[in-house]
Amino acid sequence: MRDSKESKTSFSIRDFSRLPDKQKKAVYMLGACGLVFLLVVIISSLLIFSTAKNETDASSSDSYDKDAQSIDVEEYAQTILAETDDAGQNYLDDTLFIGDSNTVRLYMYELIDLENYMGKEGMGIEGVPASKVVYFKDSAAAYTIPDAIERVQPRRVVMMFGTNNADGTSSVDSFISTYRKSIEAIQDAYPYCDIIIAAIPPRARVTEYQDVSMEIIDEFNKALVDLAEEMGLKFLNTSELLKDDSGYAVSNYFDSDGLHFSQKGAEVLLEYVRTHAYETEDRRPTVTNVPERAEPPASEVASSSSSSASSSSSSSSSSSSSSSSSLSSSSSSAPVSSSSSAAPASSSSAVTSSSSAPVVSSSSSIPPAPSSSSEIPASSFTEPTVPSESVPEVVDPGNGQENETVPTE
């Protein structure tokens, strides 16, 4: 009996090729339907699991107490910038924003010029004195933010750091200690600019960056107000603009990832800066010898924006050669090194929009904080039409004097 069953099974498999075409098609169709059913089951299970996870995350987010680390505006009335009349575009033109990907987006949305921001996507506060992320057309070297600030001599600096430190890897004491050292590095490099500490932006209730904690953001912001008061600086309380009633980010001010500014969010942020202005007597010596900024090389640009950033570098370099740098005098001498001090000269501040910025992608993410780099190849600064054997002579737009040709190694 057993042998009979085995032979019958063996016969049906061996003679499958002898089946009529209609029966073969039926077997194939049945197999295909089975595979489709299996795929549907797998996909449905994944969706159910993902939905359950999001509900769990949202449920845990509901335990967030937006008032636990709230800032008493009246208590810090001398530190927090109050509402003012709209200071206008000139105020923004005299301001240098330094920060991470949300600062970079102000430029990528074409709301500020290249001369008005320094920073990099994924940058934490520890990168201010350490990471070389700023480039100039008169040098193949990369500069740290304090060294670059010494060169451009801005009237005021708005610091927008903290998001990349709010993932639970830094204690509040460590964060504030590093922030203080970063401020001191800027003050040591160029003591004549006003420094404003901006609040760390909130995140959305549902975000791709669940490790970024609203509790930590609030704790850090409270500590930043204390730091500003301690150091005699001003605090820009953008949280009151960017948060909704729940304490999380206003949805249409941020992209779908729940962490990065949307175009609308960047626009309202700059409007808030203008209407909470800090205008003091200009303490700078005569601004002179301000070098022209250069786009970072493609290797330094985050993958989410590298293609669009490179598409704008050629247009910004062609237009900026005929205009004066932002935050600088309209008359200037030969570029100076980062270690030199500003020399007296007769000049007036002038700001010009000289660069065209790329379009931002809503899917950009925050990569790990960048490591320091010393120099980039001089060939990175050649124009597309110039042979790679040498770097073209750099012409200072201030007085038309040519600098020495830098041979390629």
CSV table of C-alpha atoms in Angstrom, one decimal, residues 10 16 21 32 57 61 107 113 154 160 189 196 205 228 262 275 292 338 356 360:
chain,number,residue,atom,x,y,z
A,10,SER,CA,6.2,9.9,-8.3
A,16,PHE,CA,3.7,16.9,-15.1
A,21,ASP,CA,-1.5,23.2,-21.5
A,32,ALA,CA,1.3,32.7,-8.5
A,57,ASP,CA,5.6,56.4,20.2
A,61,SER,CA,5.0,61.4,23.6
A,107,TYR,CA,20.4,79.8,2.7
A,113,ASP,CA,23.1,85.0,1.2
A,154,PRO,CA,30.2,90.7,11.4
A,160,MET,CA,21.5,78.2,16.3
A,189,ALA,CA,38.6,85.7,17.7
A,196,ILE,CA,22.7,86.2,20.4
A,205,ARG,CA,5.1,65.0,17.8
A,228,ALA,CA,23.0,84.1,28.2
A,262,SER,CA,9.9,74.0,5.8
A,275,THR,CA,10.7,91.8,14.9
A,292,GLU,CA,34.8,86.7,-0.5
A,338,SER,CA,42.7,84.7,9.7
A,356,SER,CA,21.7,82.0,-6.0
A,360,VAL,CA,16.2,72.2,-0.5
